[in-house]
PDB file of C-alpha atoms in Angstrom:
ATOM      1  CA  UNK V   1      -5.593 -24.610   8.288  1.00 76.00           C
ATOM      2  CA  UNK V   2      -7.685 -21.611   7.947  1.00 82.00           C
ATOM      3  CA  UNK V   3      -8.223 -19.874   4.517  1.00 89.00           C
ATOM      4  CA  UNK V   4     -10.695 -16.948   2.959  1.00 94.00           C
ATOM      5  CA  UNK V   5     -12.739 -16.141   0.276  1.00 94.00           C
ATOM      6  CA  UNK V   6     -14.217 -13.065  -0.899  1.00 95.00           C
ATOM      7  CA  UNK V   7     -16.935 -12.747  -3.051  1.00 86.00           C
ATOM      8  CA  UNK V   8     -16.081 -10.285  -5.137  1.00 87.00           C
ATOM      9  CA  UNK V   9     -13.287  -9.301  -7.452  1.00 92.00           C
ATOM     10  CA  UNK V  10     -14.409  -5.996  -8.765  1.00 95.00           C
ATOM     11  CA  UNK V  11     -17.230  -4.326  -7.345  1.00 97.00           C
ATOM     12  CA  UNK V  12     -18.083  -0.704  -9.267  1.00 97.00           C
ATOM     13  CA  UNK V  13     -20.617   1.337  -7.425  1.00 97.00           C
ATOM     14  CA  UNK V  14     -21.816   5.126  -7.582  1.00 97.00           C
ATOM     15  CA  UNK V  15     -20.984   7.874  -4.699  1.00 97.00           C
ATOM     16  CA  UNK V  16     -23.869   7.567  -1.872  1.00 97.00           C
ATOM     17  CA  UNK V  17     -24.393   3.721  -2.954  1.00 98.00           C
ATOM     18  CA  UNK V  18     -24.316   1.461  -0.060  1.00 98.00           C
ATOM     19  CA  UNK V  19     -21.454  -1.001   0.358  1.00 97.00           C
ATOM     20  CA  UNK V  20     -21.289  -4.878   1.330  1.00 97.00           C
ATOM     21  CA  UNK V  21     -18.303  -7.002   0.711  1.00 97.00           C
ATOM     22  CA  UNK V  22     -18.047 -10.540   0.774  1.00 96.00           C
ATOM     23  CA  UNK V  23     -15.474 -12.720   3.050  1.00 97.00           C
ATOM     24  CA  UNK V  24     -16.117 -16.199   4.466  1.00 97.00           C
ATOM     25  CA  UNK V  25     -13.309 -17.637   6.185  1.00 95.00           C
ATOM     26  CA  UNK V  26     -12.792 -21.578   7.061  1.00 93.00           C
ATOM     27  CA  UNK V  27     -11.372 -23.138  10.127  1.00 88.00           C
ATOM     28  CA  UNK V  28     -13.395 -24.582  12.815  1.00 82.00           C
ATOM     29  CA  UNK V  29     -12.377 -23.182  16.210  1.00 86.00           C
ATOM     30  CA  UNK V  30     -12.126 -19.574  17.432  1.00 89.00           C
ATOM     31  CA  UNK V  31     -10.790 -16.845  15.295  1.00 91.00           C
ATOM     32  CA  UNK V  32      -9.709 -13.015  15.391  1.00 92.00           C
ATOM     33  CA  UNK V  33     -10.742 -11.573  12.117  1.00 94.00           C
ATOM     34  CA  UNK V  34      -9.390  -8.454  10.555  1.00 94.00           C
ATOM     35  CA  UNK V  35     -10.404  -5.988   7.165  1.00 96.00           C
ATOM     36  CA  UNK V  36      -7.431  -4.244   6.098  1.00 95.00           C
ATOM     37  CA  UNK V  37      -7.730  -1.531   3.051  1.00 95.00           C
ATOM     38  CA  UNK V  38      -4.936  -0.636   0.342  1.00 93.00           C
ATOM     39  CA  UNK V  39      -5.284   2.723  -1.482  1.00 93.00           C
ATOM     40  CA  UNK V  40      -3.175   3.037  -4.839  1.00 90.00           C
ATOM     41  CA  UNK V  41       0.183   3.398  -4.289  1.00 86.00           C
ATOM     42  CA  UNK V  42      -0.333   3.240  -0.223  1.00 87.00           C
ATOM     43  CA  UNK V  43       0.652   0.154   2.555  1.00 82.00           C
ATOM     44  CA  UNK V  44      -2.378  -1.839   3.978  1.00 88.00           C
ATOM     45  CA  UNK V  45      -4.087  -0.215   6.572  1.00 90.00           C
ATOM     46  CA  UNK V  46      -6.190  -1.956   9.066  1.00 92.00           C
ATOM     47  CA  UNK V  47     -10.302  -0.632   8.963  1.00 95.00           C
ATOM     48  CA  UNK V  48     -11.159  -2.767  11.496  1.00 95.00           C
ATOM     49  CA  UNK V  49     -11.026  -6.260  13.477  1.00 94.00           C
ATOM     50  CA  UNK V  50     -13.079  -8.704  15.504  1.00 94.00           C
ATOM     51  CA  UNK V  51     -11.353 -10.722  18.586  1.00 90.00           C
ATOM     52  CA  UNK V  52     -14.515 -10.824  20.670  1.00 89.00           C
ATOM     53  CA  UNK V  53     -17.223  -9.355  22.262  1.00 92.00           C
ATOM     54  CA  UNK V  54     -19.960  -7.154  19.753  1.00 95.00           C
ATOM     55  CA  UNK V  55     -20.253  -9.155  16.838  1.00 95.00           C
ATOM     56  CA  UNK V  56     -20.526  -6.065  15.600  1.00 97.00           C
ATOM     57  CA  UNK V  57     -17.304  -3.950  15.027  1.00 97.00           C
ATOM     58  CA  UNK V  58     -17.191  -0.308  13.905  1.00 96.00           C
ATOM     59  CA  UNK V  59     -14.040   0.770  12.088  1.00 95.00           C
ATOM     60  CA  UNK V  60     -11.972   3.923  10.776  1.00 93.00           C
ATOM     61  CA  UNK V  61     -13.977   6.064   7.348  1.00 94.00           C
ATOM     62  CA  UNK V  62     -17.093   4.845   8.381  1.00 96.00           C
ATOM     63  CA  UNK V  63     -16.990   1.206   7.878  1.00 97.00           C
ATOM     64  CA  UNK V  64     -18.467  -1.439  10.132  1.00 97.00           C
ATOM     65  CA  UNK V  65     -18.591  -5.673   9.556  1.00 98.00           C
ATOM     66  CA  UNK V  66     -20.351  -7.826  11.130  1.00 97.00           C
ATOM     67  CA  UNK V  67     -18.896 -11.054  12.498  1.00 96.00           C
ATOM     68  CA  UNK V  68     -21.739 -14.111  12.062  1.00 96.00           C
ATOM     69  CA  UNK V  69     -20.621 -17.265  13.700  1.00 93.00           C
ATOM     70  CA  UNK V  70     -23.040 -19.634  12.164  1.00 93.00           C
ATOM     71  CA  UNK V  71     -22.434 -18.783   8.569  1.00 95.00           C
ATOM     72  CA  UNK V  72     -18.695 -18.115   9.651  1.00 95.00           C
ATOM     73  CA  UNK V  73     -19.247 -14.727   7.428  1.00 96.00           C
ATOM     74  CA  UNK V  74     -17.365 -11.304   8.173  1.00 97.00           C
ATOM     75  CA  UNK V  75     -18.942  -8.894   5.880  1.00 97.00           C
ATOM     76  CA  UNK V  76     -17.542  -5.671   5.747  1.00 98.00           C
ATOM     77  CA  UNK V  77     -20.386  -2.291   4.861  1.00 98.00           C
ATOM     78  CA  UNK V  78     -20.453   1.500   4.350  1.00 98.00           C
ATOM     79  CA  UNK V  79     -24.138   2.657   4.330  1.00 97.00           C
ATOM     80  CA  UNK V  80     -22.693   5.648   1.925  1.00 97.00           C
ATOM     81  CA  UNK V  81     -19.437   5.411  -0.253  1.00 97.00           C
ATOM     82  CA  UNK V  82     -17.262   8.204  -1.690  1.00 97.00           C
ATOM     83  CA  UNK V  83     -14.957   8.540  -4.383  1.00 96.00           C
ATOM     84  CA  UNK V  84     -12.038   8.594  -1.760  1.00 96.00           C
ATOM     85  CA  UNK V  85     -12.760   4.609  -0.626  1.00 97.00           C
ATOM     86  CA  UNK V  86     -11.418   3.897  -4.198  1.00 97.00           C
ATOM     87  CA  UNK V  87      -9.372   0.965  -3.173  1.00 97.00           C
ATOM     88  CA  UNK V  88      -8.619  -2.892  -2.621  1.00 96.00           C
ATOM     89  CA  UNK V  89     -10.356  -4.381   0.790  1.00 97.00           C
ATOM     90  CA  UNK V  90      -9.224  -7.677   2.232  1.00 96.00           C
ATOM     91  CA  UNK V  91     -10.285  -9.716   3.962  1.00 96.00           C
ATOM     92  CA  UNK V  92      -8.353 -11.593   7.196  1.00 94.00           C
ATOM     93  CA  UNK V  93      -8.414 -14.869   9.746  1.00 93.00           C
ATOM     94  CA  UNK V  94      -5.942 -16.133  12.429  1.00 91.00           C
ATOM     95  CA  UNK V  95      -6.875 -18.458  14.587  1.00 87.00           C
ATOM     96  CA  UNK V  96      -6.589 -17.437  18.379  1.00 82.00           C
ATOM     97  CA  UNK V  97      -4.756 -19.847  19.420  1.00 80.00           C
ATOM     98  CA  UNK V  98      -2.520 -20.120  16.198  1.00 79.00           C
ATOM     99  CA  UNK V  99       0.285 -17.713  14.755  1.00 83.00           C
ATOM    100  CA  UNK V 100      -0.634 -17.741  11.113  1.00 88.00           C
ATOM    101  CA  UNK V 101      -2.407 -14.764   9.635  1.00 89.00           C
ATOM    102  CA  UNK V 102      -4.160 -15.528   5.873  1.00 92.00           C
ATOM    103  CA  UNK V 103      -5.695 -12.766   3.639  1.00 93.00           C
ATOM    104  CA  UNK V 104      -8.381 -13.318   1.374  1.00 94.00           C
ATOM    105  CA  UNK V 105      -7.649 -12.739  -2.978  1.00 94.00           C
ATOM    106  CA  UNK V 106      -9.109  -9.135  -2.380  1.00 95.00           C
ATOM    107  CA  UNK V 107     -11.797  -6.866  -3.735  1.00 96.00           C
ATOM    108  CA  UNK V 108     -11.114  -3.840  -5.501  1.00 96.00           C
ATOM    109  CA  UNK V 109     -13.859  -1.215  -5.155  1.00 97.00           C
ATOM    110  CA  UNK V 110     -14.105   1.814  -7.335  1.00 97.00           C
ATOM    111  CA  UNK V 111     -16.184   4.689  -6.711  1.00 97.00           C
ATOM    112  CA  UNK V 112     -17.052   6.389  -9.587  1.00 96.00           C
ATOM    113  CA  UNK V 113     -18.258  10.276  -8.654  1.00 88.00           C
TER     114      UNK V 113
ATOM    115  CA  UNK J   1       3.842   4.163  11.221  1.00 54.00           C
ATOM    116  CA  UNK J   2       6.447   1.138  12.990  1.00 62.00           C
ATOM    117  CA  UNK J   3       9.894   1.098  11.709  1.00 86.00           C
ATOM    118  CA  UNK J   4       9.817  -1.682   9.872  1.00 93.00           C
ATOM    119  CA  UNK J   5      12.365  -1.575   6.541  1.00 95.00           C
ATOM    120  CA  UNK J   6      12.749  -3.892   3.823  1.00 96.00           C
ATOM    121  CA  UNK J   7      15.541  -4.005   1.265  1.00 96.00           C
ATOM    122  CA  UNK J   8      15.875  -4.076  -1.363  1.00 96.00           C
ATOM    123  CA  UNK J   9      12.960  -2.069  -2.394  1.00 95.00           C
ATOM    124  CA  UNK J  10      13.710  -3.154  -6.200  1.00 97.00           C
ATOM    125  CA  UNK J  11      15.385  -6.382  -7.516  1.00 97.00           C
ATOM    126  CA  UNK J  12      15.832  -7.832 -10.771  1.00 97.00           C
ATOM    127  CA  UNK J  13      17.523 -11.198 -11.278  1.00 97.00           C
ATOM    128  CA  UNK J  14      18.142 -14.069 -13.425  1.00 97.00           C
ATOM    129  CA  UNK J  15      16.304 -17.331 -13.214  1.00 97.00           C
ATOM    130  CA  UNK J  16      18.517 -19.953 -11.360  1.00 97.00           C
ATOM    131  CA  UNK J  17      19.862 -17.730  -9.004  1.00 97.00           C
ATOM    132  CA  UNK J  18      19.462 -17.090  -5.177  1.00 96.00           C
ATOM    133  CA  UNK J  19      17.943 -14.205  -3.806  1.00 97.00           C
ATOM    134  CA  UNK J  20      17.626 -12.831  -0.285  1.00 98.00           C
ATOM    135  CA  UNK J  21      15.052 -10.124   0.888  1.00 98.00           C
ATOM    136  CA  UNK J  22      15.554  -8.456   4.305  1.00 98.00           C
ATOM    137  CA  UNK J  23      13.089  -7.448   6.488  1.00 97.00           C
ATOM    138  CA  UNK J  24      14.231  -5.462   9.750  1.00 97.00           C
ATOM    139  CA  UNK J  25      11.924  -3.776  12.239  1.00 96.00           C
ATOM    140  CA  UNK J  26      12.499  -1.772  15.536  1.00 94.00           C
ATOM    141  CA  UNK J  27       9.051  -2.863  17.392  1.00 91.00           C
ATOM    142  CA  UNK J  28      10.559  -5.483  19.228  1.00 93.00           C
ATOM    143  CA  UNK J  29       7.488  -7.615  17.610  1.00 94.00           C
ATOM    144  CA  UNK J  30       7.488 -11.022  18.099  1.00 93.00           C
ATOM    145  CA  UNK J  31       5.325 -12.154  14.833  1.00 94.00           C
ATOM    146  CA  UNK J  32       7.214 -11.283  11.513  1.00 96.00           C
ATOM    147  CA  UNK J  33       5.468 -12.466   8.137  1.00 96.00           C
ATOM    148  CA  UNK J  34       6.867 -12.645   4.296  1.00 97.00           C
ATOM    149  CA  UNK J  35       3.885 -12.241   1.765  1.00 97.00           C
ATOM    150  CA  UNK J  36       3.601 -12.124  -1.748  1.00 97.00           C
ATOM    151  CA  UNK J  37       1.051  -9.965  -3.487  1.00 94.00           C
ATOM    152  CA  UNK J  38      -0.273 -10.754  -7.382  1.00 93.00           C
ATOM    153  CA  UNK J  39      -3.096  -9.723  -8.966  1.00 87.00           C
ATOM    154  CA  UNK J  40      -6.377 -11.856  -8.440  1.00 85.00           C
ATOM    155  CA  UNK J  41      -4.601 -13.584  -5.758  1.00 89.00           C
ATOM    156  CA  UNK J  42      -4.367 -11.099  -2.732  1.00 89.00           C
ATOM    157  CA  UNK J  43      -1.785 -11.542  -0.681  1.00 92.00           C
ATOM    158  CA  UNK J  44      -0.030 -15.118   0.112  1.00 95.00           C
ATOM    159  CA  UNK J  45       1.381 -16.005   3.200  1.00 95.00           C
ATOM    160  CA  UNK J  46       5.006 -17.576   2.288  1.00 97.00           C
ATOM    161  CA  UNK J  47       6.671 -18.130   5.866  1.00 97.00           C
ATOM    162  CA  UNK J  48       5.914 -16.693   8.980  1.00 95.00           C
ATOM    163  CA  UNK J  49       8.028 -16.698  12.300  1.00 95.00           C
ATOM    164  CA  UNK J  50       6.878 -16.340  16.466  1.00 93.00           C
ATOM    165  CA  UNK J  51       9.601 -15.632  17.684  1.00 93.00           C
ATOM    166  CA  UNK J  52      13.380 -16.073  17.497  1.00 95.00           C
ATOM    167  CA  UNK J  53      13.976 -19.104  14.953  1.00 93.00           C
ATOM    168  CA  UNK J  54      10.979 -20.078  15.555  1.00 95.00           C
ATOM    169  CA  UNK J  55       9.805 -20.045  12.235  1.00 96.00           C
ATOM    170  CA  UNK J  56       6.453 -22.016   9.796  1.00 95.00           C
ATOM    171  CA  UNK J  57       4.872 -22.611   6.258  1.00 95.00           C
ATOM    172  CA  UNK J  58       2.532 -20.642   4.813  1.00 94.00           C
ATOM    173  CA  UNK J  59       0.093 -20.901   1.932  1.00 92.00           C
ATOM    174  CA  UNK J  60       3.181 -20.720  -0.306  1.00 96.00           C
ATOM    175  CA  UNK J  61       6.250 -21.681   1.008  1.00 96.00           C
ATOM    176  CA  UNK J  62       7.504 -24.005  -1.833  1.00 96.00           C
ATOM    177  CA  UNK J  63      11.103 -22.257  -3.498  1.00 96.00           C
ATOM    178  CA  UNK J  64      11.550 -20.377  -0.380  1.00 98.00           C
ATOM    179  CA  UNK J  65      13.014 -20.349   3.219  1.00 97.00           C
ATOM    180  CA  UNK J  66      13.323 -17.855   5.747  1.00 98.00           C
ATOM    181  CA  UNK J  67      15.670 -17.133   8.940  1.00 97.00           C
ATOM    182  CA  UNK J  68      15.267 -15.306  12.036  1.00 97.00           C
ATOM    183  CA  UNK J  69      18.133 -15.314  14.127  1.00 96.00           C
ATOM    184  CA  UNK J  70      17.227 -11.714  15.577  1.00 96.00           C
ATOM    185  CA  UNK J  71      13.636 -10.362  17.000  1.00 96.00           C
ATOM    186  CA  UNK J  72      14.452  -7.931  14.590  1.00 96.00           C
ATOM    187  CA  UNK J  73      15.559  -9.326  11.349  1.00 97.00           C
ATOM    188  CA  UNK J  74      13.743 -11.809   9.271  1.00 98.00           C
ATOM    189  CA  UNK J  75      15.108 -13.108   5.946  1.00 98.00           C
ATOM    190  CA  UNK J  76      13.462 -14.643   3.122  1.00 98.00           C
ATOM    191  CA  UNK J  77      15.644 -16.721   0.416  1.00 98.00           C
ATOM    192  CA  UNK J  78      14.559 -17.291  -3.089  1.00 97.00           C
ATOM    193  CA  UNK J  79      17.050 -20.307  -3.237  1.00 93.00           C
ATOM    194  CA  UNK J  80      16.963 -20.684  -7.201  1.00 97.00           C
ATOM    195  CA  UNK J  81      14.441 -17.842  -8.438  1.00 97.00           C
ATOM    196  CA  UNK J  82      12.109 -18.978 -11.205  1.00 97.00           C
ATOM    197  CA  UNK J  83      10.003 -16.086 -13.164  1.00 97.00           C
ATOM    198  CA  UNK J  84       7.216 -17.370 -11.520  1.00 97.00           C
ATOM    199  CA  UNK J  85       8.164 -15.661  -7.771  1.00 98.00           C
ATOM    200  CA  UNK J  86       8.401 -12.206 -10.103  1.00 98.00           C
ATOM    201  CA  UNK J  87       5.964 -10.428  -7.132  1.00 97.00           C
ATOM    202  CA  UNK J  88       5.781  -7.782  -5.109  1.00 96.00           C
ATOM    203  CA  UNK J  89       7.254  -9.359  -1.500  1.00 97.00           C
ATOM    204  CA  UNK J  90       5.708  -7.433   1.671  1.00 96.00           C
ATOM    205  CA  UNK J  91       7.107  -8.033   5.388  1.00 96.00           C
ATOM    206  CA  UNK J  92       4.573  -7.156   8.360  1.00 95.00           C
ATOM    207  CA  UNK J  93       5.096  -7.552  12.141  1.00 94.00           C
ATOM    208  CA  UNK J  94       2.852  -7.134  14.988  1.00 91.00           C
ATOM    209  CA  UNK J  95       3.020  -7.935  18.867  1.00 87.00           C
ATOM    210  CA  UNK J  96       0.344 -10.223  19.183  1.00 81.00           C
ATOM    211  CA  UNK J  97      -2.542 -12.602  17.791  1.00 71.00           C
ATOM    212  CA  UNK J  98      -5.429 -10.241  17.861  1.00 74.00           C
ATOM    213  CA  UNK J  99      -3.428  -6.912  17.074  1.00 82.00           C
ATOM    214  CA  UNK J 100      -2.801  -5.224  13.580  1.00 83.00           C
ATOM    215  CA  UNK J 101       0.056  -5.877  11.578  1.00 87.00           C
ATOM    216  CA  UNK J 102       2.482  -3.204  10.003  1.00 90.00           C
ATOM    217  CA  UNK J 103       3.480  -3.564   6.837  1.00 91.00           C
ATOM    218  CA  UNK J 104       6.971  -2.874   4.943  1.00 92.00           C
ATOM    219  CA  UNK J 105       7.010  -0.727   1.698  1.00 90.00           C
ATOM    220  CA  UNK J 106       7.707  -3.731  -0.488  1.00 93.00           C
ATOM    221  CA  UNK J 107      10.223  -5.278  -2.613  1.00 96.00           C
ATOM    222  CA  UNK J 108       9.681  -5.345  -6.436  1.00 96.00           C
ATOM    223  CA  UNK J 109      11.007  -8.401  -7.409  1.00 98.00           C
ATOM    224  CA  UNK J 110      11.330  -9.509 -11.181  1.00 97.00           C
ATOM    225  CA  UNK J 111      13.189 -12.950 -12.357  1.00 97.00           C
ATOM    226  CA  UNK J 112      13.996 -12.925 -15.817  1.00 96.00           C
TER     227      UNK J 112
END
């Protein structure tokens, strides 16, 4: 069964800083993988997903991750944050041939202007 | 945003007894999933379903079933709530394995 961790609980940074998040995922076959983004109060929204193709994927707001096979890492970055990506990011994996879709615990990123 | 609807949106009730969320959606999606969302945790995959009662286990599906007898409905049963399912419950549907899901507003659930 597939699973995912993130890194980071809590990750505090300034506006301009550079972002990297955290997510490893386990299963051993082929995977879609998915970073979805939940702003106080709002639904999760999906930033942006991998099936196949570019390992590397450009989202919505600027955000772009980078799927790495071998280390079976999907880091999600912003080269420049701002006080509106306040919010929780997670992390996601489904297997392509399976139905089951697991989140990561979640990192909550604030942005402090 | 897809019409997807869950009720109730609030619930309290008492340890012991049985609770049912709905979820309902007008996509004609075939995936349909229950989470549960606590701090620290993230969200939890309870039960998930692929079609019409076609249904599986997720990461925590102990204290709970679910029932899909429409594309469009999926139900999730607390069969004796304990305090420790007090979550926040989200339903999310999508068409297929590599698309985005769409998420319900939620169900604030509290067992006392």
């Amino acid at each position: 069964a597939q699973s995912v961790s993130q890194h980071n609980h809590h990750v505090i940074l300034s506006e301009a800083a550079s972002l990297e998040l955290g997510c490893n995922y386990s299963y051993g076959g082929t995977v879609n993988l998915f970073w979805y983004v939940q702003y106080p109060g709002q639904h999760l929204q999906l930033l942006l997903k991998y099936f196949s193709g570019d390992p590397l994927v450009k989202g919505i707001k600027g955000f772009e991750a980078e799927f790495i096979k071998s280390k079976f890492s999907f880091n999600l970055r912003k080269p420049s944050v701002q006080w509106s990506d306040t919010a929780e990011y997670f992390c996601a994996v489904t297997a392509v041939y399976g139905n089951k879709l697991v989140f990561g615990a979640g990192t909550i990123l604030r942005v402090k202007s | 945003d897809a019409g997807i609807t869950q009720s109730p949106r609030h619930k309290v009730t008492e340890t012991g007894t049985p609770v049912t969320l709905r979820c309902h959606q007008t996509e004609n999606h075939r995936y349909m999933y229950w989470y549960r969302q606590d701090p620290g945790h993230g969200l939890r995959l309870i039960h998930y379903s692929y079609g019409v009662k076609d249904t599986d286990k997720g990461e925590v599906s102990d204290g709970y079933s679910v029932s899909r007898s429409k594309t469009e409905d999926f139900l999730l049963t607390l069969e004796s709530a304990t305090s420790s399912q007090t979550s926040v419950y989200f339903c999310a549907s999508r068409t297929g394995n590599n698309e985005k899901l769409f998420f319900g507003s939620g169900t604030q659930l509290s067992v006392l």
